mmCIF file of C-alpha atoms in Angstrom:
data_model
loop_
_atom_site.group_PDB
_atom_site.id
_atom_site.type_symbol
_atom_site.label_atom_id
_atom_site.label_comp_id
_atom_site.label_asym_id
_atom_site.label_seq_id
_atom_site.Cartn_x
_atom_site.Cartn_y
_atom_site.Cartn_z
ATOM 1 C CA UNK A 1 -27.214 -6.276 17.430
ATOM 2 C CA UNK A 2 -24.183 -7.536 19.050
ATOM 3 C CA UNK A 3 -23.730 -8.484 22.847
ATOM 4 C CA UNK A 4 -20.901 -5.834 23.199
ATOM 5 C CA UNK A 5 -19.621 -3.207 21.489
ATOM 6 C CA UNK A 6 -16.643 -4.818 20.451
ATOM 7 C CA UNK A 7 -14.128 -1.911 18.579
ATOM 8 C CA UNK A 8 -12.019 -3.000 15.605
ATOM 9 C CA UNK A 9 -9.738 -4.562 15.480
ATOM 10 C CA UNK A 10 -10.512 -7.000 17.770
ATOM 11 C CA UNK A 11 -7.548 -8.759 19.759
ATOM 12 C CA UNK A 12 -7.368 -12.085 20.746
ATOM 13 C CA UNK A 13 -8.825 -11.686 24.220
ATOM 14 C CA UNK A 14 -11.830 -10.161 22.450
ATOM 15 C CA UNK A 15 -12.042 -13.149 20.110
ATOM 16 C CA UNK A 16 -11.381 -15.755 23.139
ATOM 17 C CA UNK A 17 -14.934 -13.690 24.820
ATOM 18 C CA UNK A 18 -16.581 -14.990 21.471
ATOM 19 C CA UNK A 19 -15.629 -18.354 21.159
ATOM 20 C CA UNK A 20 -14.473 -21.082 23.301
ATOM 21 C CA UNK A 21 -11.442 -22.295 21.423
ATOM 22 C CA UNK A 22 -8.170 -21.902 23.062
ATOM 23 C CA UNK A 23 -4.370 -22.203 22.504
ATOM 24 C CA UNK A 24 -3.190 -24.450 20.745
ATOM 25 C CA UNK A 25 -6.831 -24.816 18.553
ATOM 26 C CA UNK A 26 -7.544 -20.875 18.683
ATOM 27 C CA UNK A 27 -7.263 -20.578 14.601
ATOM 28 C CA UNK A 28 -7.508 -16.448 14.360
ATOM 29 C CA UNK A 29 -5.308 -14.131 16.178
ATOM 30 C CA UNK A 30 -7.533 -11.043 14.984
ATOM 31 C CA UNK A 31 -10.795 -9.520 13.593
ATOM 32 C CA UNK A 32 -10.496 -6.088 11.587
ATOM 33 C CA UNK A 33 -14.077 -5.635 9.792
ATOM 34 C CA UNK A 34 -17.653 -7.161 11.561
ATOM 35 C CA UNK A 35 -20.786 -6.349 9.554
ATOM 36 C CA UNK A 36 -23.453 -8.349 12.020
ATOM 37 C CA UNK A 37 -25.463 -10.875 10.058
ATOM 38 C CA UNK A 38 -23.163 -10.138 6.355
ATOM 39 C CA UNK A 39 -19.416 -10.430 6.836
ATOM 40 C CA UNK A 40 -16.105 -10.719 8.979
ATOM 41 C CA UNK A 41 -12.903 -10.473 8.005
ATOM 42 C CA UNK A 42 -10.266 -12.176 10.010
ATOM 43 C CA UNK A 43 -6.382 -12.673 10.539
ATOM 44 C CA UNK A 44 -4.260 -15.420 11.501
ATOM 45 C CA UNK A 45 -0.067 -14.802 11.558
ATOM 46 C CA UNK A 46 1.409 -18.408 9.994
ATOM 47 C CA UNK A 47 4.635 -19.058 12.408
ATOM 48 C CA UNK A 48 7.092 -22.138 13.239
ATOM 49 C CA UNK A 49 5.825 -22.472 16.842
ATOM 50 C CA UNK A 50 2.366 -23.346 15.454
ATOM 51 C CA UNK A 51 2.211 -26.828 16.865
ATOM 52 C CA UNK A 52 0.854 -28.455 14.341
ATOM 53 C CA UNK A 53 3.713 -27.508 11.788
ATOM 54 C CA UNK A 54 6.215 -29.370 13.883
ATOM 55 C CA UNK A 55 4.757 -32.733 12.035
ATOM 56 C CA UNK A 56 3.285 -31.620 8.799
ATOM 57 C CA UNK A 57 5.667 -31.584 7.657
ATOM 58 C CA UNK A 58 8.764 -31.837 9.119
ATOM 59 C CA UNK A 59 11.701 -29.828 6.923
ATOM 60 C CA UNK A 60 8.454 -28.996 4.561
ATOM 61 C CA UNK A 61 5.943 -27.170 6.981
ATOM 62 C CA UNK A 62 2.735 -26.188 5.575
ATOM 63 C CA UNK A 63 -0.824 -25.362 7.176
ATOM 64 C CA UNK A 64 -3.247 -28.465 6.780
ATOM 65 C CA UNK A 65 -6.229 -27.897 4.806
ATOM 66 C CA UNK A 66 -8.409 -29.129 7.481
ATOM 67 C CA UNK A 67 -7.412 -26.610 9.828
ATOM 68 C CA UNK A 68 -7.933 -23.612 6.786
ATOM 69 C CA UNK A 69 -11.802 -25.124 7.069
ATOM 70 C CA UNK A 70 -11.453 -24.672 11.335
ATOM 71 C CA UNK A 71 -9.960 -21.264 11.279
ATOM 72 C CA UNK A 72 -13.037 -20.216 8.688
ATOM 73 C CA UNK A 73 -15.505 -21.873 11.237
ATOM 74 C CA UNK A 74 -13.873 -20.016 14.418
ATOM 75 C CA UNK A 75 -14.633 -16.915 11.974
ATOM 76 C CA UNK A 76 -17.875 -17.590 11.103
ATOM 77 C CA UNK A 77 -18.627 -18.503 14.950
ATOM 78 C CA UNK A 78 -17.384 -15.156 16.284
ATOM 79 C CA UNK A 79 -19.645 -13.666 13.475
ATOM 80 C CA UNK A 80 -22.345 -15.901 15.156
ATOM 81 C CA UNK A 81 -21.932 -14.307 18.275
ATOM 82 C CA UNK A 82 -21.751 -10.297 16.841
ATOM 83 C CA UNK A 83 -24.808 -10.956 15.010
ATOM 84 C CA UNK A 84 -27.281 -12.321 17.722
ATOM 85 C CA UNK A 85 -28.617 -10.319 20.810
ATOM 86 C CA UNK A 86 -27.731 -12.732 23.244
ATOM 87 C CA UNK A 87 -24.339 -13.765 22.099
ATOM 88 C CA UNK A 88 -24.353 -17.135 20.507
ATOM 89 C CA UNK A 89 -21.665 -19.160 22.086
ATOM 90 C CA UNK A 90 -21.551 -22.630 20.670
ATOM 91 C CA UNK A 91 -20.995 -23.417 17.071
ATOM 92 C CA UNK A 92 -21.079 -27.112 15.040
ATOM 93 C CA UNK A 93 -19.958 -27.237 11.758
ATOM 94 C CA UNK A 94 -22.632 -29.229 10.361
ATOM 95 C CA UNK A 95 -21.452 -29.687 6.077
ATOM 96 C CA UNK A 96 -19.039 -28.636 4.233
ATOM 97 C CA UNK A 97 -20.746 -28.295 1.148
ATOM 98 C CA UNK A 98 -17.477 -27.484 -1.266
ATOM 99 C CA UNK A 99 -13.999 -26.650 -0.788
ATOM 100 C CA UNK A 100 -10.786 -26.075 -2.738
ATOM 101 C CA UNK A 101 -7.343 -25.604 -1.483
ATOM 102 C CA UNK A 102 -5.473 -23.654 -3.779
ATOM 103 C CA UNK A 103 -1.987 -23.000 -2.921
ATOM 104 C CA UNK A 104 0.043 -24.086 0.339
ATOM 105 C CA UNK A 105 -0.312 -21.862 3.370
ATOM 106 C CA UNK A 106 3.408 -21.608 4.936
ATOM 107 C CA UNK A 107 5.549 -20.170 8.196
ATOM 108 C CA UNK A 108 5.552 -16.475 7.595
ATOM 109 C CA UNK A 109 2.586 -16.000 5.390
ATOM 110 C CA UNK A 110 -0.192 -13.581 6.646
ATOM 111 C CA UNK A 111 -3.795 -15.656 6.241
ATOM 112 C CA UNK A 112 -6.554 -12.839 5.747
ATOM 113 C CA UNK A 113 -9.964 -14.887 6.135
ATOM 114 C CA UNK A 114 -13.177 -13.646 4.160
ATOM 115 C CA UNK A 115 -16.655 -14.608 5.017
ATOM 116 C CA UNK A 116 -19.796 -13.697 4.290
ATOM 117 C CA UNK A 117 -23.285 -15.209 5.298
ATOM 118 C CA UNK A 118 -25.436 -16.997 2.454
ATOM 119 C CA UNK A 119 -28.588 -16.942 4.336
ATOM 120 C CA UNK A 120 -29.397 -17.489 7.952
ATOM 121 C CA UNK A 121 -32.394 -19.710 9.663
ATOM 122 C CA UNK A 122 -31.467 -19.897 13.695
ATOM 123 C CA UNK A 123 -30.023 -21.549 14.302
ATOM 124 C CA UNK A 124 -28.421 -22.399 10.923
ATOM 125 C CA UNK A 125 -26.170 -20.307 8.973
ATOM 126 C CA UNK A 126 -24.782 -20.727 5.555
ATOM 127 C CA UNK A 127 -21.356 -19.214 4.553
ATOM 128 C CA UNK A 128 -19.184 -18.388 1.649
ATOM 129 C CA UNK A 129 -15.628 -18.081 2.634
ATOM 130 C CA UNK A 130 -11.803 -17.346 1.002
ATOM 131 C CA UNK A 131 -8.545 -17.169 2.366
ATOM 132 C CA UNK A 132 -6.310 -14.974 1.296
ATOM 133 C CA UNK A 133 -1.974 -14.451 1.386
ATOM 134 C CA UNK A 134 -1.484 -11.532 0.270
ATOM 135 C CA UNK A 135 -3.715 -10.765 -2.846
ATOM 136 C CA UNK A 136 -4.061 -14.267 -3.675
ATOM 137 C CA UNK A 137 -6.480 -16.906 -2.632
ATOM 138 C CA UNK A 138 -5.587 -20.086 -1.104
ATOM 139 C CA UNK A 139 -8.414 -21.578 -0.200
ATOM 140 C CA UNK A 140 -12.120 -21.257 -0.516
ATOM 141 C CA UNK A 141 -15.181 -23.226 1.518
ATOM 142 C CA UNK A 142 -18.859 -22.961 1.666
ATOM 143 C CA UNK A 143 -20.316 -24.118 5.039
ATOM 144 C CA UNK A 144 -22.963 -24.023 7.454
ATOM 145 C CA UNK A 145 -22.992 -24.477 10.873
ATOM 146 C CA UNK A 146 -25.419 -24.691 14.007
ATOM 147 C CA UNK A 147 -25.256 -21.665 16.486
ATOM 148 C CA UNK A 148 -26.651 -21.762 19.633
ATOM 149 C CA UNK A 149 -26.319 -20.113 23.267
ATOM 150 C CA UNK A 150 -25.082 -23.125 25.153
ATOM 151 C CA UNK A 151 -24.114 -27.023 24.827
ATOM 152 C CA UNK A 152 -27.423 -27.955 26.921
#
């Protein structure tokens, strides 16, 4: 049972009461779809002010790989935190078991995130998760992570 009753779709703000990422590393700009403990489904708008695009690549900007993984995590953390009682608030990756990057995520392009929980042991989760543009997937990744309710 979640800490709040968040509504859907969740805004940013709502997301930022999750998670303690922040502009420029807050990866998702929305939540539509929470099933606690099963599966989130999450949206992050692709544009030329992301500051990371100004240098990968300049005249050729496309989304690093690495930071299709963080967004997943961020996902998978707010997840974390709708799926525990007291509102888990700090999330490690801890292995990246297998990933594949599929197509290049660009300026413009709509990235609709897809996760699901593999099995859960607090405070370890495992995940399965896509990314989508469009219809298509451009990357997929199956992590885990440590969730807890503070750094200490």
């Amino acid at each position: 049972m979640p800490i709040k009753d968040y509504s859907m779709p969740m805004d940013v703000n709502d997301i930022m009461e999750c998670i303690p990422h922040r502009y420029p590393f807050l990866l998702i700009d929305r939540i539509l779809e929470v099933t606690p403990n099963e599966r989130i489904v999450a949206i992050k708008n692709i544009s030329y002010s992301d500051p990371y695009l100004q240098g990968h690549f300049p005249g050729n900007p496309l989304v690093p790989g690495v930071l299709l993984v963080e967004g997943m995590a961020q996902a998978s953390a707010v997840l974390g935190h709708l799926s525990t009682e007291n509102g888990l608030k700090t999330c490690y990756l801890t292995e990246i078991n297998s990933s594949r990057f599929r197509k290049p995520v660009v300026p413009g392009d709509r990235l609709r995130i897809e996760l699901s929980v593999l099995r859960k042991r607090l405070p370890f989760f495992w995940f399965d998760a896509q990314a989508y543009v469009d219809t298509e997937v451009v990357a997929e990744v199956k992590f885990s992570a440590l969730m807890k309710q503070n750094d200490s």
